[in-house]
Coordinates of C-alpha atoms in Angstrom, one line a residue:
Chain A
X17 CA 112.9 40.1 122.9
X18 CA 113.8 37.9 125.8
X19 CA 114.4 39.5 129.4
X20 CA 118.0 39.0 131.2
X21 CA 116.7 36.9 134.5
X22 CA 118.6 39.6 136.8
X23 CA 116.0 39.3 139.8
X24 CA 117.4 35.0 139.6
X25 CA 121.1 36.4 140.3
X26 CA 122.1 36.2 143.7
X27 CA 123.7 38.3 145.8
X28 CA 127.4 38.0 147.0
X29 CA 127.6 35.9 150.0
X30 CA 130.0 34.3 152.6
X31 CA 131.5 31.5 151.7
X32 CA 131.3 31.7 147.6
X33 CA 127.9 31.4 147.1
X34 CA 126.2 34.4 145.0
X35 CA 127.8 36.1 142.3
X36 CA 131.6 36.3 142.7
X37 CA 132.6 39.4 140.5
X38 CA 130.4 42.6 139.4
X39 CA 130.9 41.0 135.9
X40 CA 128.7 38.8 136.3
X41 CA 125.9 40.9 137.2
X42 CA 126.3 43.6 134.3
X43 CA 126.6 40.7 131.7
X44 CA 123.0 40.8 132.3
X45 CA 122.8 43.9 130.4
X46 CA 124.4 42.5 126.9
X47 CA 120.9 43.2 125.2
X48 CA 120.6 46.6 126.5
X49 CA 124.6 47.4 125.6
X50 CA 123.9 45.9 122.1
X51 CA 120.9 48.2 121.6
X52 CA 122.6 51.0 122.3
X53 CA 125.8 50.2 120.2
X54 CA 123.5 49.5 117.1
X55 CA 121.1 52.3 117.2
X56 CA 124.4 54.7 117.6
X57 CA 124.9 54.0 114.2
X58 CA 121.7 55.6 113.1
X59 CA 122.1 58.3 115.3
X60 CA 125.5 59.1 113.6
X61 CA 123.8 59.0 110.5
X62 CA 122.7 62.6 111.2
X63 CA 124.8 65.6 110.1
X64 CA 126.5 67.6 112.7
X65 CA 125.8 65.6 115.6
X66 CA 128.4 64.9 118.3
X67 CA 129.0 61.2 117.4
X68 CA 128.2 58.2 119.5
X69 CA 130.7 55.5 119.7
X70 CA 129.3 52.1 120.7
X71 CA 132.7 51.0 122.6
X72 CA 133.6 53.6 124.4
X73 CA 130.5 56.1 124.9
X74 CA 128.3 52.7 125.2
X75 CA 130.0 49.4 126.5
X76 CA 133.1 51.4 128.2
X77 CA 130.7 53.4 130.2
X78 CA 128.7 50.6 131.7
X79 CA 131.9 48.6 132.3
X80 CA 132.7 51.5 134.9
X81 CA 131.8 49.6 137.9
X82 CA 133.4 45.8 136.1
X83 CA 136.0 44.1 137.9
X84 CA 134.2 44.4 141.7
X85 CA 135.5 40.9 143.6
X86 CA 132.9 40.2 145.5
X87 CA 134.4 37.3 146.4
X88 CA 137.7 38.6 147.5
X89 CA 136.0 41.5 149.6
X90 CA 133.6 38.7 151.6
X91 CA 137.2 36.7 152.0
X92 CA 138.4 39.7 153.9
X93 CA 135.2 40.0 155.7
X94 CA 135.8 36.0 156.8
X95 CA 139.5 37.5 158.2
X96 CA 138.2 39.8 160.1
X97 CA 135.6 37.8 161.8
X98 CA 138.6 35.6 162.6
X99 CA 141.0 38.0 163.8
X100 CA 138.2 39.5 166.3
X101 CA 137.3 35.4 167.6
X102 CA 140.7 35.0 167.8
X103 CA 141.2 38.6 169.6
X104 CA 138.6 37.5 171.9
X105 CA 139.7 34.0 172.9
X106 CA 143.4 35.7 173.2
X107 CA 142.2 38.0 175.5
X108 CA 140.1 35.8 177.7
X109 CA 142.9 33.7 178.3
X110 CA 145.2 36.4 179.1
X111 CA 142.8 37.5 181.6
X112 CA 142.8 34.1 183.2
X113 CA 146.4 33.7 182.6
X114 CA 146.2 37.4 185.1
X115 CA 143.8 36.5 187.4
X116 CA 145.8 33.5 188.3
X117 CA 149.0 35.6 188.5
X118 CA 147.3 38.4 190.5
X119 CA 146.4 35.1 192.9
X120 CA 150.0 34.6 194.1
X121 CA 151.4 38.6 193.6
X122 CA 150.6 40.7 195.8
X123 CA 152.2 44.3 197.0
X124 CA 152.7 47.4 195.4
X125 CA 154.3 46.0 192.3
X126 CA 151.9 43.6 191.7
X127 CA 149.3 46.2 192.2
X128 CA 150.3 48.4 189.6
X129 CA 150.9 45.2 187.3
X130 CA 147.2 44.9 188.0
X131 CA 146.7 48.5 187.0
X132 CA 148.9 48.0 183.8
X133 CA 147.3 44.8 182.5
X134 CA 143.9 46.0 183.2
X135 CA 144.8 48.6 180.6
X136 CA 145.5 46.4 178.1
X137 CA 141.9 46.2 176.7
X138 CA 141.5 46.0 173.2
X139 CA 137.6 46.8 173.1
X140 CA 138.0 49.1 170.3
X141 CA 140.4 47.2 168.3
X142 CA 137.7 44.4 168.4
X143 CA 134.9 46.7 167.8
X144 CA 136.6 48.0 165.0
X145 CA 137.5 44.3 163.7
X146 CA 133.7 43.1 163.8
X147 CA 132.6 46.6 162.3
X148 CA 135.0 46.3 159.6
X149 CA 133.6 42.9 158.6
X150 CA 129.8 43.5 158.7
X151 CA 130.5 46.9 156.7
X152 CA 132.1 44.6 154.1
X153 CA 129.9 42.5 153.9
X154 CA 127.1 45.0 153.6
X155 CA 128.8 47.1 151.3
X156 CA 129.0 44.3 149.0
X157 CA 125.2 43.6 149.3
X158 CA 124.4 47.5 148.5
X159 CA 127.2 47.5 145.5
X160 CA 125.2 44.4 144.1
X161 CA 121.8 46.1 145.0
X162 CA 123.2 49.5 142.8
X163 CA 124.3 47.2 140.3
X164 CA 121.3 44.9 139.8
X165 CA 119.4 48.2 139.5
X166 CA 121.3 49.5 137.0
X167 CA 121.2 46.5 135.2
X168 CA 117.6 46.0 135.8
X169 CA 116.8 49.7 134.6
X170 CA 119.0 49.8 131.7
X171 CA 117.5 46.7 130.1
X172 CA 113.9 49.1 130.7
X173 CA 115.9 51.1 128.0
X174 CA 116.4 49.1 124.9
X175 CA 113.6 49.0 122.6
X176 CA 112.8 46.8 119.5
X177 CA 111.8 50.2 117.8
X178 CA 112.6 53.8 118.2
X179 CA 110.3 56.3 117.0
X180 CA 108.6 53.8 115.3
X181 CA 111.2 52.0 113.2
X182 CA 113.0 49.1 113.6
X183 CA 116.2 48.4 113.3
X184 CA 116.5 47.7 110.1
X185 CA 113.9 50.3 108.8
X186 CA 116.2 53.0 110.9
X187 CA 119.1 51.9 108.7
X188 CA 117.2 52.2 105.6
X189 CA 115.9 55.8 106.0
X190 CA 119.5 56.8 107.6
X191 CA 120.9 55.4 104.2
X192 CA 118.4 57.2 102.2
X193 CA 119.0 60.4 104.6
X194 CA 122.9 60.2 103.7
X195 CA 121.9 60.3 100.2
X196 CA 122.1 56.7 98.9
X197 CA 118.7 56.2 97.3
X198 CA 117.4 52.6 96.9
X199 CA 115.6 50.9 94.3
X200 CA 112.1 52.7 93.4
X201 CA 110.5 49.9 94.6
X202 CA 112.4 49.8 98.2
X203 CA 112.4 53.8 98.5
X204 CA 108.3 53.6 97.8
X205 CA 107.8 51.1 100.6
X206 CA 110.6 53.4 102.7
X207 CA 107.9 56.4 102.1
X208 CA 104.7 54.3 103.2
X209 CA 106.9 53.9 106.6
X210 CA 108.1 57.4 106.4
X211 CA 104.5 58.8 105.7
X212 CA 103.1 56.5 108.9
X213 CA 105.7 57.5 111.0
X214 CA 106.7 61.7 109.8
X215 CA 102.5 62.1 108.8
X216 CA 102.2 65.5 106.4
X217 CA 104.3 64.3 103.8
X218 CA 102.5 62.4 101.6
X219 CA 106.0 60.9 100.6
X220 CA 104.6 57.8 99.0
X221 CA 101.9 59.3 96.7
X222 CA 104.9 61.9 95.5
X223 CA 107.4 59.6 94.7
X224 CA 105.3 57.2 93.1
X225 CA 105.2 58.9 90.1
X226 CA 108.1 60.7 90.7
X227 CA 111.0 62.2 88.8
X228 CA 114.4 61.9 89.9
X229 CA 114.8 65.0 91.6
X230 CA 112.5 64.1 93.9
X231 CA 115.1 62.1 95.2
X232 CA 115.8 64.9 97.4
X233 CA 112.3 65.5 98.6
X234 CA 112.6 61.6 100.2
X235 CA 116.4 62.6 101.7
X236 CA 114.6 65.6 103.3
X237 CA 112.3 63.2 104.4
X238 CA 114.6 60.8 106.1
X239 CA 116.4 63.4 107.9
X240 CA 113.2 65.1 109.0
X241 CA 112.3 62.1 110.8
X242 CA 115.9 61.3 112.0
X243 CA 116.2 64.5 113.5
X244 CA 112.6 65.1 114.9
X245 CA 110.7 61.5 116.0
X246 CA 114.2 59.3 116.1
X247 CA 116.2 62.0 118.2
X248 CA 114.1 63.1 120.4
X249 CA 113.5 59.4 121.5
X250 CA 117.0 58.0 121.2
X251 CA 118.3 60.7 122.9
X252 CA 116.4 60.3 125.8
X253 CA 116.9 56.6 125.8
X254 CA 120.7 57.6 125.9
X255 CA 120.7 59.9 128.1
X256 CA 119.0 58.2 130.4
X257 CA 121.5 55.3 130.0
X258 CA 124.4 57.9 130.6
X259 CA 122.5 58.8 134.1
X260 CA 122.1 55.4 135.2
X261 CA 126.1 54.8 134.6
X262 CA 127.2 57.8 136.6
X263 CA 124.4 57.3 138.9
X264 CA 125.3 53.6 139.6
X265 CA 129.3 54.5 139.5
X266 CA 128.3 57.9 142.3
X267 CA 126.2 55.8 144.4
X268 CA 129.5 52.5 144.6
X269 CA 131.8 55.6 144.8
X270 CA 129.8 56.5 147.8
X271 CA 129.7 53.1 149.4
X272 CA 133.6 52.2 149.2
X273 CA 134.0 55.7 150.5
X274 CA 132.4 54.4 153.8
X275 CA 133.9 51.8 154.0
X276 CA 137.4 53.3 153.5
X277 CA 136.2 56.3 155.7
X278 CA 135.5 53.3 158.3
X279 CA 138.9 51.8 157.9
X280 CA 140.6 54.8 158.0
X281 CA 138.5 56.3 160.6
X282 CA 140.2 53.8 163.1
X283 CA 144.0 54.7 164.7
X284 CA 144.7 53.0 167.7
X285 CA 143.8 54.8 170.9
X286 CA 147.2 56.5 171.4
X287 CA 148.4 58.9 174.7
X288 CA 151.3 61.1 174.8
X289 CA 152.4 62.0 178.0
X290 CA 155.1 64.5 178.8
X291 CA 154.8 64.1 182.8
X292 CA 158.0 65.8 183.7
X293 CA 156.9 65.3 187.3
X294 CA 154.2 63.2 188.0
X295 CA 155.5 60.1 186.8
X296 CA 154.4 56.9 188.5
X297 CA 157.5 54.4 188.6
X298 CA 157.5 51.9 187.3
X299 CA 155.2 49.4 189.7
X300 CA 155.5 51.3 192.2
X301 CA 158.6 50.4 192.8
X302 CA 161.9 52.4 192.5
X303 CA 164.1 52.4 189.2
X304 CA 167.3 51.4 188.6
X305 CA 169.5 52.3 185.9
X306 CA 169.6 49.0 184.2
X307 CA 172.3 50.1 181.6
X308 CA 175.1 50.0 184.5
X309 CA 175.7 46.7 184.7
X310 CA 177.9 47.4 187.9
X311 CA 174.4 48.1 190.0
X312 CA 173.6 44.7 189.4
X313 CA 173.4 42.3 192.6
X314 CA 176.2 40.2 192.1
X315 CA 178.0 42.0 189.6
X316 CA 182.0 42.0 190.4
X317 CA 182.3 45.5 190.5
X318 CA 179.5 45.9 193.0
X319 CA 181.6 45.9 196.1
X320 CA 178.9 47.0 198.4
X321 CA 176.1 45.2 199.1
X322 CA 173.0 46.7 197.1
X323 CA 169.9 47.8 199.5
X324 CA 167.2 46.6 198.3
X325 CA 164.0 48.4 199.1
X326 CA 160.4 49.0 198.8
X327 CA 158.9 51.9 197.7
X328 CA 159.1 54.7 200.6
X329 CA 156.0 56.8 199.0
X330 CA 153.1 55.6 200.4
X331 CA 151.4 53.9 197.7
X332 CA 147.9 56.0 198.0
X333 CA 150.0 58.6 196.4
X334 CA 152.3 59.6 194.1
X335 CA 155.0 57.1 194.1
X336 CA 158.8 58.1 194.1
X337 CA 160.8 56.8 192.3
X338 CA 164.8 56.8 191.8
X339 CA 166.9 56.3 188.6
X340 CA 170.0 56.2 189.1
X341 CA 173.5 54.4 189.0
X342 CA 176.1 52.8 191.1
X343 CA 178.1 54.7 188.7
X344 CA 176.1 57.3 188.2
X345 CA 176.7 60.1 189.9
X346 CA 175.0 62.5 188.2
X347 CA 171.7 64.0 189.4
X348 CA 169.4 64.1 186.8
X349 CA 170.4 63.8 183.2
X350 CA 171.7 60.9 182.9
X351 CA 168.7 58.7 183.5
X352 CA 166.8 60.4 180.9
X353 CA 167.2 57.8 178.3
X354 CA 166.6 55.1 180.4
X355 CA 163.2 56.6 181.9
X356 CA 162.4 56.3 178.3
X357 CA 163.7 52.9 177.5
X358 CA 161.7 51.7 180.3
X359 CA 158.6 52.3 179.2
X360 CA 157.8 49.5 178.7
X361 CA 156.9 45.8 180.3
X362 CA 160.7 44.8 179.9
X363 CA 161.7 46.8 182.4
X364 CA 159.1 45.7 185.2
X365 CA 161.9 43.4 186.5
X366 CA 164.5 46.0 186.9
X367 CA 162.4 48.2 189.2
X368 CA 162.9 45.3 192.1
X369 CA 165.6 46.4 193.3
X370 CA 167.1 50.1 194.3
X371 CA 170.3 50.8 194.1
X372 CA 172.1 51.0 197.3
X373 CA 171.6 54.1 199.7
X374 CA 175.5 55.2 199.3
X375 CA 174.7 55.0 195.3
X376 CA 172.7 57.6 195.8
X377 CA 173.5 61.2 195.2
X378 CA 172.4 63.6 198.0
X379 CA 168.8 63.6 198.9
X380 CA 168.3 66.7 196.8
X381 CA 169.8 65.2 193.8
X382 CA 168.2 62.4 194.0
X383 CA 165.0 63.0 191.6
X384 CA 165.7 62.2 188.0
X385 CA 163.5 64.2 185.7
X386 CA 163.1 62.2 182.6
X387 CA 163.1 65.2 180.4
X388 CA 159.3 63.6 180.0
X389 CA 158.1 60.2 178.8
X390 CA 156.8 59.7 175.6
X391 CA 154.7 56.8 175.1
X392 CA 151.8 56.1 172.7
X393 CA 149.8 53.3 173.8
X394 CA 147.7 51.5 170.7
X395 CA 145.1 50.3 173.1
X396 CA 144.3 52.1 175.6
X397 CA 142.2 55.5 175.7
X398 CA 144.0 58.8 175.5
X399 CA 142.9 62.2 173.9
X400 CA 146.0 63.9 172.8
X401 CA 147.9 63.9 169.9
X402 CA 150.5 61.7 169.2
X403 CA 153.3 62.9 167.6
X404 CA 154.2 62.8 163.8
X405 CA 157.8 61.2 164.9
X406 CA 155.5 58.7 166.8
X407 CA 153.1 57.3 164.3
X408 CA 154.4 53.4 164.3
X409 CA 153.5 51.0 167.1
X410 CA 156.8 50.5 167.8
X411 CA 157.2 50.3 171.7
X412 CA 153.9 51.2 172.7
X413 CA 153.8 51.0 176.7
X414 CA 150.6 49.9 178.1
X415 CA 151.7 52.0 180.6
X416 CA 151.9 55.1 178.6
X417 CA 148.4 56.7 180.2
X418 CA 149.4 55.7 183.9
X419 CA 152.3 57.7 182.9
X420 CA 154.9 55.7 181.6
X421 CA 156.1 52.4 182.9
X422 CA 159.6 53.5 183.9
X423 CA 159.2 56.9 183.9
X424 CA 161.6 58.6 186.5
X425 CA 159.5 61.3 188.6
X426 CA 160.8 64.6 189.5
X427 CA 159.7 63.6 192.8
X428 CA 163.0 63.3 194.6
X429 CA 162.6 60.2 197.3
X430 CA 165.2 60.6 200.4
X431 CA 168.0 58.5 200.3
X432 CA 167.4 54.7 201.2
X433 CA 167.5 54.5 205.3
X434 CA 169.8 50.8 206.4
X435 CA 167.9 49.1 208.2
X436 CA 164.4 50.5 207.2
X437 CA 164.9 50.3 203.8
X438 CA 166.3 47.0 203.6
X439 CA 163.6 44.0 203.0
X440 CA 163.1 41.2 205.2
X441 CA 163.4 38.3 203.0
X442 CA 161.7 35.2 203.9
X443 CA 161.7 33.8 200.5
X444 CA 161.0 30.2 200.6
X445 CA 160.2 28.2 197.7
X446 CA 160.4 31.0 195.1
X447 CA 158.0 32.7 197.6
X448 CA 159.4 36.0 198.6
X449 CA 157.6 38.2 201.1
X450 CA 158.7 41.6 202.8
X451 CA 157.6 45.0 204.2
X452 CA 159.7 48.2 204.5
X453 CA 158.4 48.2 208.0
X454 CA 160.0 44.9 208.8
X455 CA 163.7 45.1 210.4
X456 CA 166.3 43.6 208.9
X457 CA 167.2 40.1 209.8
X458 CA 163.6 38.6 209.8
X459 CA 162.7 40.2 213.4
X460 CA 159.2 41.5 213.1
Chain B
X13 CA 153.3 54.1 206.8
X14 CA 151.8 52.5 204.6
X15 CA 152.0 48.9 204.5
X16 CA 154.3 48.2 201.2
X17 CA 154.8 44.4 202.0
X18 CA 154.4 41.8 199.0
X19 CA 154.0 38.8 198.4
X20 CA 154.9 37.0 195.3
X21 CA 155.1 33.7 193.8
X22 CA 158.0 32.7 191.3
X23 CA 156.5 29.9 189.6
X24 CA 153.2 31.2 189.2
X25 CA 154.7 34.5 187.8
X26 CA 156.7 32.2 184.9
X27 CA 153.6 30.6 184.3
X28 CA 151.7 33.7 183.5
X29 CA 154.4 34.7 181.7
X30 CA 154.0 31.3 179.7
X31 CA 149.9 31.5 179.4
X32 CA 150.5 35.6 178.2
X33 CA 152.6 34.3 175.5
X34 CA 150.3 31.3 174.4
X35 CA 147.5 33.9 174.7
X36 CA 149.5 36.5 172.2
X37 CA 150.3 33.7 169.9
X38 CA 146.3 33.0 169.2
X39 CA 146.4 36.5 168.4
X40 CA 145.8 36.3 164.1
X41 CA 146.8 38.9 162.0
X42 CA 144.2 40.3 159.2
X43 CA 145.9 40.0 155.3
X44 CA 143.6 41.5 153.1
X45 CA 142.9 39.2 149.4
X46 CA 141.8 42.5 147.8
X47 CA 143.9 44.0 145.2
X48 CA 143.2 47.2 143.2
X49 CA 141.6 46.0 140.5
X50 CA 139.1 44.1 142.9
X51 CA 137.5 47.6 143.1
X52 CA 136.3 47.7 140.0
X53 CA 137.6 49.8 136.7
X54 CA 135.9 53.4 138.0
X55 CA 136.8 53.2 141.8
X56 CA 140.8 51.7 142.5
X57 CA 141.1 55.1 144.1
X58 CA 139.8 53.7 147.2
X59 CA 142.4 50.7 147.2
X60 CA 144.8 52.9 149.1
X61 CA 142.6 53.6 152.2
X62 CA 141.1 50.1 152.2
X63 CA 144.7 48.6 152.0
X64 CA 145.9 51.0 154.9
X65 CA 143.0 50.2 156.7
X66 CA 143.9 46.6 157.0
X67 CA 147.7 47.8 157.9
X68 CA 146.5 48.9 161.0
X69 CA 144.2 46.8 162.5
X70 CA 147.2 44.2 161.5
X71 CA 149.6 46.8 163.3
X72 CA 147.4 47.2 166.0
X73 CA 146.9 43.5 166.4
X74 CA 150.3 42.5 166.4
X75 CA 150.9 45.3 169.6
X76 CA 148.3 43.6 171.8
X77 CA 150.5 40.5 171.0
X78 CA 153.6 42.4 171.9
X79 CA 152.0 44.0 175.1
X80 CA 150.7 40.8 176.5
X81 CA 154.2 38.9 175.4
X82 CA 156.1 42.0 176.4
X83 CA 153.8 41.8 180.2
X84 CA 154.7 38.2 180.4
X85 CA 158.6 38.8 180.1
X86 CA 158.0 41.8 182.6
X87 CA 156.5 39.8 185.1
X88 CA 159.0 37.0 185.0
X89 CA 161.7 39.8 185.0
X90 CA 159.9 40.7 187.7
X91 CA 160.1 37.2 189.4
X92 CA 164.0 37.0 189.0
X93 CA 164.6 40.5 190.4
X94 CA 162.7 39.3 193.3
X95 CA 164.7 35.9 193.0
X96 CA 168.2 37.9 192.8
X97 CA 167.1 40.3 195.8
X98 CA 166.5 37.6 198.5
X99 CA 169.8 35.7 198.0
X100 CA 171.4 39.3 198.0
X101 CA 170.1 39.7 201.3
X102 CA 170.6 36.4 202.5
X103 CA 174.2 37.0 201.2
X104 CA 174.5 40.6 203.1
X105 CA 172.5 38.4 206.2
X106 CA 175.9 36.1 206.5
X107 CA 178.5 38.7 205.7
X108 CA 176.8 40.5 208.8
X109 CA 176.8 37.7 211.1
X110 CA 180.4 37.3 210.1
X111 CA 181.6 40.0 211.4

């Protein structure tokens, strides 16, 4: 009997090296599957036993855990070692890419900038990548490990004799046990076999001068030993097999159940904000409602010259902020969608400018409640629960923590002053520099 | 009050806007090569977790790309409002004097 080589196999490993499928690893166990598969047939011999069928309670069994790429699970581990280099190199550059910025931007808008791109850290996200791709990679080593076992004690199993017989021996007695007597000649060697292996017979000596009935002292015979010395031992044998199957099958179950348990365990961070007055505007600065194109410097329609100012809350604390129209004369409700649309980094432009002071409704109209921001920020760190309705990534805000990007404050700001509202521009050069302290006209 | 004067810089603001967007392009998403029956006969019940599993970090990849691209766009938004608000007032400057 010549021993499967399972501790030559090697492992799965990156790059294609090692075994590639489980396949390959339980074709090791051919011998022990063939064993099992022929010896079934004797054990079906016996009357009233629950039959064993060599495909499918033998070979179907084992092939439980067949079909594992190993390959194709280390390919994904290779992604995601990529994806998190990549990540990494993406994200130092973007840093540089801000710390050059933050170099030539200064002022409140820039500040909060600052505060939103310093949000935008995707430490978990990379954790999770790395994680994800060493837990592959090991979970391929322990499924090989189970398998390789498996294989390795299953082979332990098959035997070149059971309860003394071999094979073909087995098949004689079962033959004689279902009635079909050989020649004298055979049955009489049968008997010295049966009386070495059943002792307390004596079938030999009896049947050597026998007469015909005692045909059916030698089935009694046979079926004494099938039942007693062969099942006893086969059964084992089997059952044993049948633990090591559902042992080996649990113990992979359990392994790509943490792995998925990993995967799954992972949502990006999320926050869900509902600050119906404590909204910080968008960098600092006041908002506009972008929608009305009429509020637009420039625009035709604008007749008056738009104020432009800089925020009037002192940036140490809770900024104002203003949403509202040219055209919009409304106090609060109509800026609601916007404060949602501009959530987001598209709208960090808009926020430059304020709409001028006669735009404005009275003072005490002035705060535009947003009815609440919603965001839902995949990278940054929050607690609460996002809702159902906002389980995509669709227009995540970085901001969404800081309390939305262009979320319009209750905070009501008093109307924009001429004269102390209005920026000095000095721009030169694309360089634009100004201070709500300054007077208009460049006096300082 | 508080000092709220800026300073800003139009061509350095479109060039992180530029250097944002090459950084979100190096951003790679994950496609997973497993299938269901790379799980084996007894265990494609866990193809449905794995597969998800991948679907988010890809979703989760792509929004950092989208943020920082999205930042970028913001902060040369940001550089044009500034742009548009300084000839406005040099505009309003020469209507005054006008007068």
């Amino acid at each position: 009997m010549t021993e499967p080589d399972v501790d030559a196999l090697r492992g799965p490993e990156a790059g294609g090296a090692g075994v590639g499928t489980s396949d390959e690893v339980l074709a090791l166990a051919a011998p022990a599957l063939d064993f099992f598969a022929q010896w079934a047939e004797i054990w079906n011999a016996r009357a009233g036993v629950s039959p064993i069928d060599g495909e499918q309670d033998v070979r179907e069994r084992f092939a439980a855990n067949a079909g594992i790429g190993f390959r194709k699970f280390l390919a994904d581990a290779d992604a995601l070692t990529h994806a998190h280099d990549a990540l990494g190199e993406a994200r130092a550059d973007a840093d540089g890419a801000a710390n050059d910025l933050f170099r030539e931007w200064e002022g409140p808008a820039a500040a909060t900038a600052k505060e939103s791109f310093d949000r935008l850290r995707p430490d978990d996200l990379a954790d999770q990548l790395d994680g994800a791709a060493q837990l592959i990679g090991e979970t391929m080593t322990h499924v090989f490990t189970v398998l390789k076992s498996e294989v390795d004690e299953v082979l332990k199993l098959r035997a070149d004799t059971v309860a003394g017989a071999p094979l073909d021996v087995a098949q004689r007695v079962a033959r004689v046990a279902q009635d079909e007597v050989p020649s004298h000649d055979e049955l009489l060697e049968l008997a010295r076999w049966l009386d070495g292996a059943a002792p307390g017979n004596e079938l030999h000596d009896r049947l050597r001068d026998c007469e015909p009935s005692d045909h059916d002292y030698a089935v009694r015979a046979a079926k004494q030993w099938l039942d007693g010395p062969f099942a006893t031992e086969f059964s084992g044998r089997y059952a044993a097999f049948c633990d090591l199957c559902s042992t080996a099958t649990s113990a992979i179950d359990e392994q790509f159940q943490a792995l998925t348990g990993f995967l799954s365990g992972f949502s990006p961070d999320r926050t869900a904000t509902t600050h119906s007055s404590v909204d910080t505007p968008a960098l600092g600065l006041p908002m506009v409602d972008i929608a009305d194109p009429s509020v637009r410097p420039g625009h035709p329609a604008d007749q008056e010259p738009v104020a432009v100012s800089a925020p009037v809350a002192d940036p140490g604390s809770q900024p104002a902020a203003v949403s509202a129209s040219a055209a919009d004369s409304g106090p609060a409700t109509s800026a609601t969608d916007d404060a949602t649309s501009a959530s987001s980094f598209s709208d960090i432009g808009t926020h430059v400018i304020d709409p001028a002071p006669e735009h404005h409704p009275a003072d005490n109209e002035l705060g535009t409640a947003p009815g609440g921001d919603l965001t839902f920020d995949p990278l940054g760190t929050g607690s609460e629960q996002m809702p159902d309705a906002m389980s995509g990534f669709g227009g995540m805000g970085a901001f969404g923590a800081m309390g939305g990007l262009g979320a319009a404050p209750d905070q009501q700001r008093p109307a924009a002053r001429p004269g102390l509202d209005v920026f000095d521009t000095r721009g030169s050069g694309g360089r634009i520099s100004g201070s709500i302290d300054d007077p208009p006209g460049g006096g300082r | 009050m508080a000092d709220t004067s800026h300073r800003a810089d139009a061509g350095a603001m479109r060039a992180a806007r530029g250097a944002l967007e090459g950084a979100a392009a190096g951003v790679t998403e994950v496609a997973s090569h497993v299938g269901v029956a790379d799980f084996g006969r007894g265990h494609g019940a866990a193809f449905a977790a794995y597969s998800q599993g991948f679907e988010v970090l890809s979703e989760a990849l792509r929004a950092y790309a989208g943020q920082l691209t999205e930042f970028g766009g913001a902060v040369e938004a940001a550089a044009g409002r500034y742009g548009s608000v300084d000839e406005e007032h040099a505009d309003r400057m020469r209507r005054t004097g006008d007068r």
